[in-house]
Amino acid sequence: MKTVEIDLGSRSYPIHIGSGLLTQSDWPSRLKNQQICIVTNETIAPLYLAQTKALFKDKTVIDVILPDGEKFKSLDTLALIFDGLIDAAFDRTCVLIALGGGVVGDITGYAAASYQRGVDFVQIPTTLLAQVDSSVGGKTGVNHPRGKNMIGAFHQPKAVITDLDILKTLPDREFSAGMAEVIKYGAIMDSTFLQWLDDNADALLDRDVSALQYAIARSCECKAQIVAEDELEGGRRALLNFGHTYGHALESLSNYSRWLHGEAVAIGMTLASEFSMALGGITAEAHQQLVEKLQKFNLPISADTDITSDSMIASMLRDKKSRDGNIRLVLLEGMGNAFLSDQYDRKMFTSHLEKVFAAD
Ligand code: NAD
Ligand code: GLY
């Protein structure tokens, strides 16, 4: 087992990463809470709920099974968790366990942040994306019909239990979507890791456990470093949004139905890298290497859509990083070195989007 620590003073916690951890490690006995609420969804419940419940034989355990899908990351679904907790008369000493991907993790974390003004929670991430990104760092929340992740809170888990064996049942497309976030860490802060991903691509695609353990641990170390420096996203944490300003716009303009989050981020990273190249921040060769890596992991690199450049700009302006009508972008100054900027050439930005997207 490998452990990565998130260093946040009294809110520090471990991320345990290994094969068979869900049932073969002693993490359940370290939880002192007597009331346990396991939140999962209807796809994951038949696969992993019974074995998770069986870990807490001497405690009061309830479960809440949510419908599956991004469209259920809503206030209505959140209420199902509160209903379960209140029906079971769970008090402030309870713990919520998020058993699922980023949707279950975000919504459960927000339920934990707000139930009786805040209770403990533990993440058991079951997608690659959740293992390398969403389960770490304490961003929790739900979508509003007019905007993604518009309602939420920062609430750190007590622990993250990452069992590599759980990825065996993950569909290939979801696995690739998670790889987009893994590649992101290399692009923004670790070019050596990018090279390692090239050298180990086949092992990762075969879901080789030791390759996965290294890739997930290195991703979590990168995120841990940034979160420890800037937990509440006053500055540097925004770098984790490389490709996301474009990606969120693509997701929202296609009603969250065409691309998985990681796929939209892959297209977004391609665009952000291409724009960085146009600005002279990276070489054409470095850009090409990033694109080839995304393709190697079966990720899309272009949108091929009737979305217009004007609608992209309007949507990107609604990004949470925008300030005073300016779109702030995460750009590259050398591969492995990202920075946040709204000081780029606006005309070049618009003409880049006009080349890629349809005109009105
Ligand atoms: P997801 O939670 O929708 O899971 C993807 C699909 O895989 C679902 O159908 C799920 O039921 C299924 N699944 C999950 N684990 C499985 C397994 N082991 N075997 C078989 N099927 C399995 O999607 P995701 O990509 O994990 O998460 C996306 C969400 O995460 C988005 O809502 C995004 O906003 C959020 N997110 C949050 C953060 C954060 O910092 N909090 C970061 C990145 C993304
Ligand atoms: N996924 C971006 C962040 O956690 O800040």
Tab-separated table of N, CA and C in Angstrom, residues 246-323:
chain	number	residue	atom	x	y	z
A	246	TYR	N	-12.240	25.649	-21.226
A	246	TYR	CA	-12.784	25.212	-22.520
A	246	TYR	C	-13.703	24.000	-22.316
A	247	GLY	N	-13.246	23.049	-21.513
A	247	GLY	CA	-13.977	21.790	-21.338
A	247	GLY	C	-15.356	21.988	-20.724
A	248	HIS	N	-15.425	22.817	-19.667
A	248	HIS	CA	-16.737	23.059	-19.037
A	248	HIS	C	-17.688	23.712	-20.036
A	249	ALA	N	-17.154	24.611	-20.881
A	249	ALA	CA	-18.013	25.264	-21.879
A	249	ALA	C	-18.549	24.211	-22.860
A	250	LEU	N	-17.682	23.305	-23.289
A	250	LEU	CA	-18.133	22.250	-24.208
A	250	LEU	C	-19.194	21.375	-23.548
A	251	GLU	N	-18.977	21.035	-22.285
A	251	GLU	CA	-19.949	20.187	-21.579
A	251	GLU	C	-21.290	20.895	-21.482
A	252	SER	N	-21.234	22.163	-21.088
A	252	SER	CA	-22.482	22.882	-20.870
A	252	SER	C	-23.212	23.146	-22.198
A	253	LEU	N	-22.456	23.487	-23.260
A	253	LEU	CA	-23.099	23.783	-24.546
A	253	LEU	C	-23.651	22.523	-25.220
A	254	SER	N	-23.194	21.366	-24.777
A	254	SER	CA	-23.735	20.119	-25.337
A	254	SER	C	-24.642	19.430	-24.325
A	255	ASN	N	-25.111	20.198	-23.345
A	255	ASN	CA	-26.059	19.673	-22.347
A	255	ASN	C	-25.534	18.464	-21.588
A	256	TYR	N	-24.249	18.419	-21.385
A	256	TYR	CA	-23.608	17.330	-20.625
A	256	TYR	C	-23.901	15.952	-21.221
A	257	SER	N	-24.261	15.907	-22.506
A	257	SER	CA	-24.686	14.613	-23.055
A	257	SER	C	-23.696	14.059	-24.082
A	258	ARG	N	-22.808	14.880	-24.603
A	258	ARG	CA	-21.967	14.383	-25.681
A	258	ARG	C	-20.633	13.827	-25.185
A	259	TRP	N	-19.997	14.524	-24.254
A	259	TRP	CA	-18.680	14.100	-23.775
A	259	TRP	C	-18.730	13.805	-22.287
A	260	LEU	N	-17.939	12.833	-21.853
A	260	LEU	CA	-17.679	12.690	-20.423
A	260	LEU	C	-16.814	13.868	-19.998
A	261	HIS	N	-16.822	14.168	-18.707
A	261	HIS	CA	-16.037	15.306	-18.216
A	261	HIS	C	-14.576	15.206	-18.675
A	262	GLY	N	-13.967	14.055	-18.488
A	262	GLY	CA	-12.551	13.887	-18.855
A	262	GLY	C	-12.322	14.059	-20.354
A	263	GLU	N	-13.302	13.651	-21.149
A	263	GLU	CA	-13.175	13.819	-22.604
A	263	GLU	C	-13.212	15.305	-22.973
A	264	ALA	N	-14.140	16.030	-22.365
A	264	ALA	CA	-14.218	17.477	-22.631
A	264	ALA	C	-12.929	18.161	-22.167
A	265	VAL	N	-12.376	17.686	-21.049
A	265	VAL	CA	-11.117	18.255	-20.547
A	265	VAL	C	-9.968	17.952	-21.527
A	266	ALA	N	-9.990	16.766	-22.133
A	266	ALA	CA	-8.934	16.420	-23.111
A	266	ALA	C	-8.987	17.380	-24.297
A	267	ILE	N	-10.188	17.654	-24.789
A	267	ILE	CA	-10.314	18.617	-25.901
A	267	ILE	C	-9.881	20.001	-25.400
A	268	GLY	N	-10.290	20.337	-24.195
A	268	GLY	CA	-9.920	21.634	-23.619
A	268	GLY	C	-8.416	21.780	-23.446
A	269	MET	N	-7.749	20.703	-23.016
A	269	MET	CA	-6.281	20.783	-22.858
A	269	MET	C	-5.615	20.942	-24.218
A	270	THR	N	-6.170	20.282	-25.238
A	270	THR	CA	-5.622	20.438	-26.584
A	270	THR	C	-5.722	21.906	-27.015
A	271	LEU	N	-6.888	22.509	-26.747
A	271	LEU	CA	-7.090	23.919	-27.141
A	271	LEU	C	-6.179	24.850	-26.340
A	272	ALA	N	-6.085	24.607	-25.039
A	272	ALA	CA	-5.244	25.475	-24.199
A	272	ALA	C	-3.777	25.335	-24.584
A	273	SER	N	-3.367	24.127	-24.951
A	273	SER	CA	-1.987	23.896	-25.370
A	273	SER	C	-1.718	24.570	-26.719
A	274	GLU	N	-2.696	24.433	-27.619
A	274	GLU	CA	-2.565	25.045	-28.952
A	274	GLU	C	-2.469	26.572	-28.832
A	275	PHE	N	-3.301	27.142	-27.931
A	275	PHE	CA	-3.259	28.592	-27.734
A	275	PHE	C	-1.937	28.998	-27.070
A	276	SER	N	-1.458	28.178	-26.130
A	276	SER	CA	-0.153	28.460	-25.512
A	276	SER	C	0.941	28.458	-26.578
A	277	MET	N	0.843	27.524	-27.523
A	277	MET	CA	1.824	27.451	-28.617
A	277	MET	C	1.736	28.725	-29.470
A	278	ALA	N	0.496	29.149	-29.781
A	278	ALA	CA	0.330	30.368	-30.589
A	278	ALA	C	0.947	31.581	-29.881
A	279	LEU	N	0.904	31.565	-28.543
A	279	LEU	CA	1.469	32.689	-27.781
A	279	LEU	C	2.979	32.558	-27.575
A	280	GLY	N	3.532	31.444	-28.044
A	280	GLY	CA	4.983	31.243	-27.913
A	280	GLY	C	5.402	30.589	-26.602
A	281	GLY	N	4.439	30.082	-25.821
A	281	GLY	CA	4.759	29.476	-24.519
A	281	GLY	C	5.346	28.082	-24.638
A	282	ILE	N	4.901	27.328	-25.637
A	282	ILE	CA	5.466	25.986	-25.840
A	282	ILE	C	5.756	25.778	-27.322
A	283	THR	N	6.614	24.809	-27.602
A	283	THR	CA	6.975	24.527	-28.998
A	283	THR	C	5.894	23.662	-29.649
A	284	ALA	N	5.919	23.647	-30.981
A	284	ALA	CA	4.981	22.790	-31.723
A	284	ALA	C	5.224	21.324	-31.366
A	285	GLU	N	6.477	20.985	-31.128
A	285	GLU	CA	6.809	19.596	-30.787
A	285	GLU	C	6.188	19.209	-29.424
A	286	ALA	N	6.310	20.102	-28.468
A	286	ALA	CA	5.744	19.820	-27.137
A	286	ALA	C	4.224	19.682	-27.234
A	287	HIS	N	3.596	20.562	-28.014
A	287	HIS	CA	2.142	20.480	-28.196
A	287	HIS	C	1.763	19.134	-28.824
A	288	GLN	N	2.509	18.760	-29.866
A	288	GLN	CA	2.221	17.512	-30.568
A	288	GLN	C	2.356	16.298	-29.631
A	289	GLN	N	3.370	16.354	-28.772
A	289	GLN	CA	3.570	15.232	-27.836
A	289	GLN	C	2.383	15.099	-26.884
A	290	LEU	N	1.846	16.241	-26.445
A	290	LEU	CA	0.687	16.191	-25.548
A	290	LEU	C	-0.518	15.588	-26.283
A	291	VAL	N	-0.727	16.051	-27.510
A	291	VAL	CA	-1.854	15.561	-28.305
A	291	VAL	C	-1.735	14.046	-28.518
A	292	GLU	N	-0.520	13.589	-28.833
A	292	GLU	CA	-0.327	12.147	-29.084
A	292	GLU	C	-0.599	11.326	-27.824
A	293	LYS	N	-0.237	11.897	-26.676
A	293	LYS	CA	-0.486	11.187	-25.417
A	293	LYS	C	-2.003	11.042	-25.191
A	294	LEU	N	-2.729	12.110	-25.429
A	294	LEU	CA	-4.182	12.045	-25.252
A	294	LEU	C	-4.769	10.990	-26.193
A	295	GLN	N	-4.275	10.973	-27.422
A	295	GLN	CA	-4.789	9.997	-28.392
A	295	GLN	C	-4.437	8.566	-27.984
A	296	LYS	N	-3.227	8.409	-27.467
A	296	LYS	CA	-2.786	7.075	-27.037
A	296	LYS	C	-3.759	6.504	-25.986
A	297	PHE	N	-4.301	7.407	-25.158
A	297	PHE	CA	-5.243	6.948	-24.130
A	297	PHE	C	-6.703	7.074	-24.608
A	298	ASN	N	-6.864	7.083	-25.933
A	298	ASN	CA	-8.200	7.026	-26.547
A	298	ASN	C	-9.091	8.213	-26.186
A	299	LEU	N	-8.460	9.367	-26.063
A	299	LEU	CA	-9.218	10.575	-25.728
A	299	LEU	C	-9.416	11.445	-26.970
A	300	PRO	N	-10.538	12.157	-27.056
A	300	PRO	CA	-10.751	13.058	-28.197
A	300	PRO	C	-9.860	14.296	-28.078
A	301	ILE	N	-9.447	14.820	-29.222
A	301	ILE	CA	-8.608	16.027	-29.202
A	301	ILE	C	-9.254	17.178	-29.978
A	302	SER	N	-10.406	16.914	-30.583
A	302	SER	CA	-11.107	18.016	-31.241
A	302	SER	C	-12.606	17.833	-31.047
A	303	ALA	N	-13.324	18.948	-31.187
A	303	ALA	CA	-14.723	18.929	-30.787
A	303	ALA	C	-15.653	18.445	-31.899
A	304	ASP	N	-15.310	18.714	-33.172
A	304	ASP	CA	-16.127	18.259	-34.285
A	304	ASP	C	-17.620	18.505	-34.003
A	305	THR	N	-17.993	19.769	-33.936
A	305	THR	CA	-19.326	20.118	-33.446
A	305	THR	C	-19.802	21.396	-34.132
A	306	ASP	N	-21.088	21.667	-34.028
A	306	ASP	CA	-21.581	22.929	-34.593
A	306	ASP	C	-21.613	24.043	-33.535
A	307	ILE	N	-20.998	23.809	-32.401
A	307	ILE	CA	-20.862	24.866	-31.384
A	307	ILE	C	-20.091	26.037	-32.008
A	308	THR	N	-20.555	27.262	-31.771
A	308	THR	CA	-19.897	28.413	-32.392
A	308	THR	C	-18.853	29.029	-31.447
A	309	SER	N	-17.940	29.798	-32.061
A	309	SER	CA	-16.912	30.449	-31.241
A	309	SER	C	-17.561	31.468	-30.295
A	310	ASP	N	-18.622	32.150	-30.770
A	310	ASP	CA	-19.289	33.133	-29.891
A	310	ASP	C	-19.904	32.461	-28.666
A	311	SER	N	-20.537	31.297	-28.894
A	311	SER	CA	-21.159	30.632	-27.749
A	311	SER	C	-20.087	30.085	-26.808
A	312	MET	N	-18.948	29.668	-27.367
A	312	MET	CA	-17.844	29.222	-26.502
A	312	MET	C	-17.402	30.370	-25.594
A	313	ILE	N	-17.216	31.546	-26.208
A	313	ILE	CA	-16.727	32.686	-25.420
A	313	ILE	C	-17.758	33.060	-24.343
A	314	ALA	N	-19.034	33.081	-24.735
A	314	ALA	CA	-20.080	33.434	-23.753
A	314	ALA	C	-20.072	32.431	-22.602
A	315	SER	N	-19.909	31.165	-22.944
A	315	SER	CA	-19.932	30.139	-21.896
A	315	SER	C	-18.665	30.201	-21.038
A	316	MET	N	-17.523	30.458	-21.678
A	316	MET	CA	-16.274	30.535	-20.914
A	316	MET	C	-16.283	31.731	-19.953
A	317	LEU	N	-17.026	32.762	-20.328
A	317	LEU	CA	-17.132	33.936	-19.440
A	317	LEU	C	-17.859	33.607	-18.142
A	318	ARG	N	-18.702	32.557	-18.179
A	318	ARG	CA	-19.434	32.170	-16.958
A	318	ARG	C	-18.583	31.298	-16.038
A	319	ASP	N	-17.361	30.978	-16.472
A	319	ASP	CA	-16.459	30.158	-15.651
A	319	ASP	C	-16.219	30.846	-14.302
A	320	LYS	N	-16.087	30.017	-13.254
A	320	LYS	CA	-15.915	30.598	-11.909
A	320	LYS	C	-14.598	31.373	-11.780
A	321	LYS	N	-13.648	31.133	-12.678
A	321	LYS	CA	-12.377	31.879	-12.594
A	321	LYS	C	-12.467	33.270	-13.227
A	322	SER	N	-13.515	33.508	-14.042
A	322	SER	CA	-13.621	34.807	-14.727
A	322	SER	C	-13.758	35.941	-13.714
A	323	ARG	N	-13.119	37.070	-14.037
A	323	ARG	CA	-13.209	38.249	-13.160
A	323	ARG	C	-13.444	39.472	-14.029
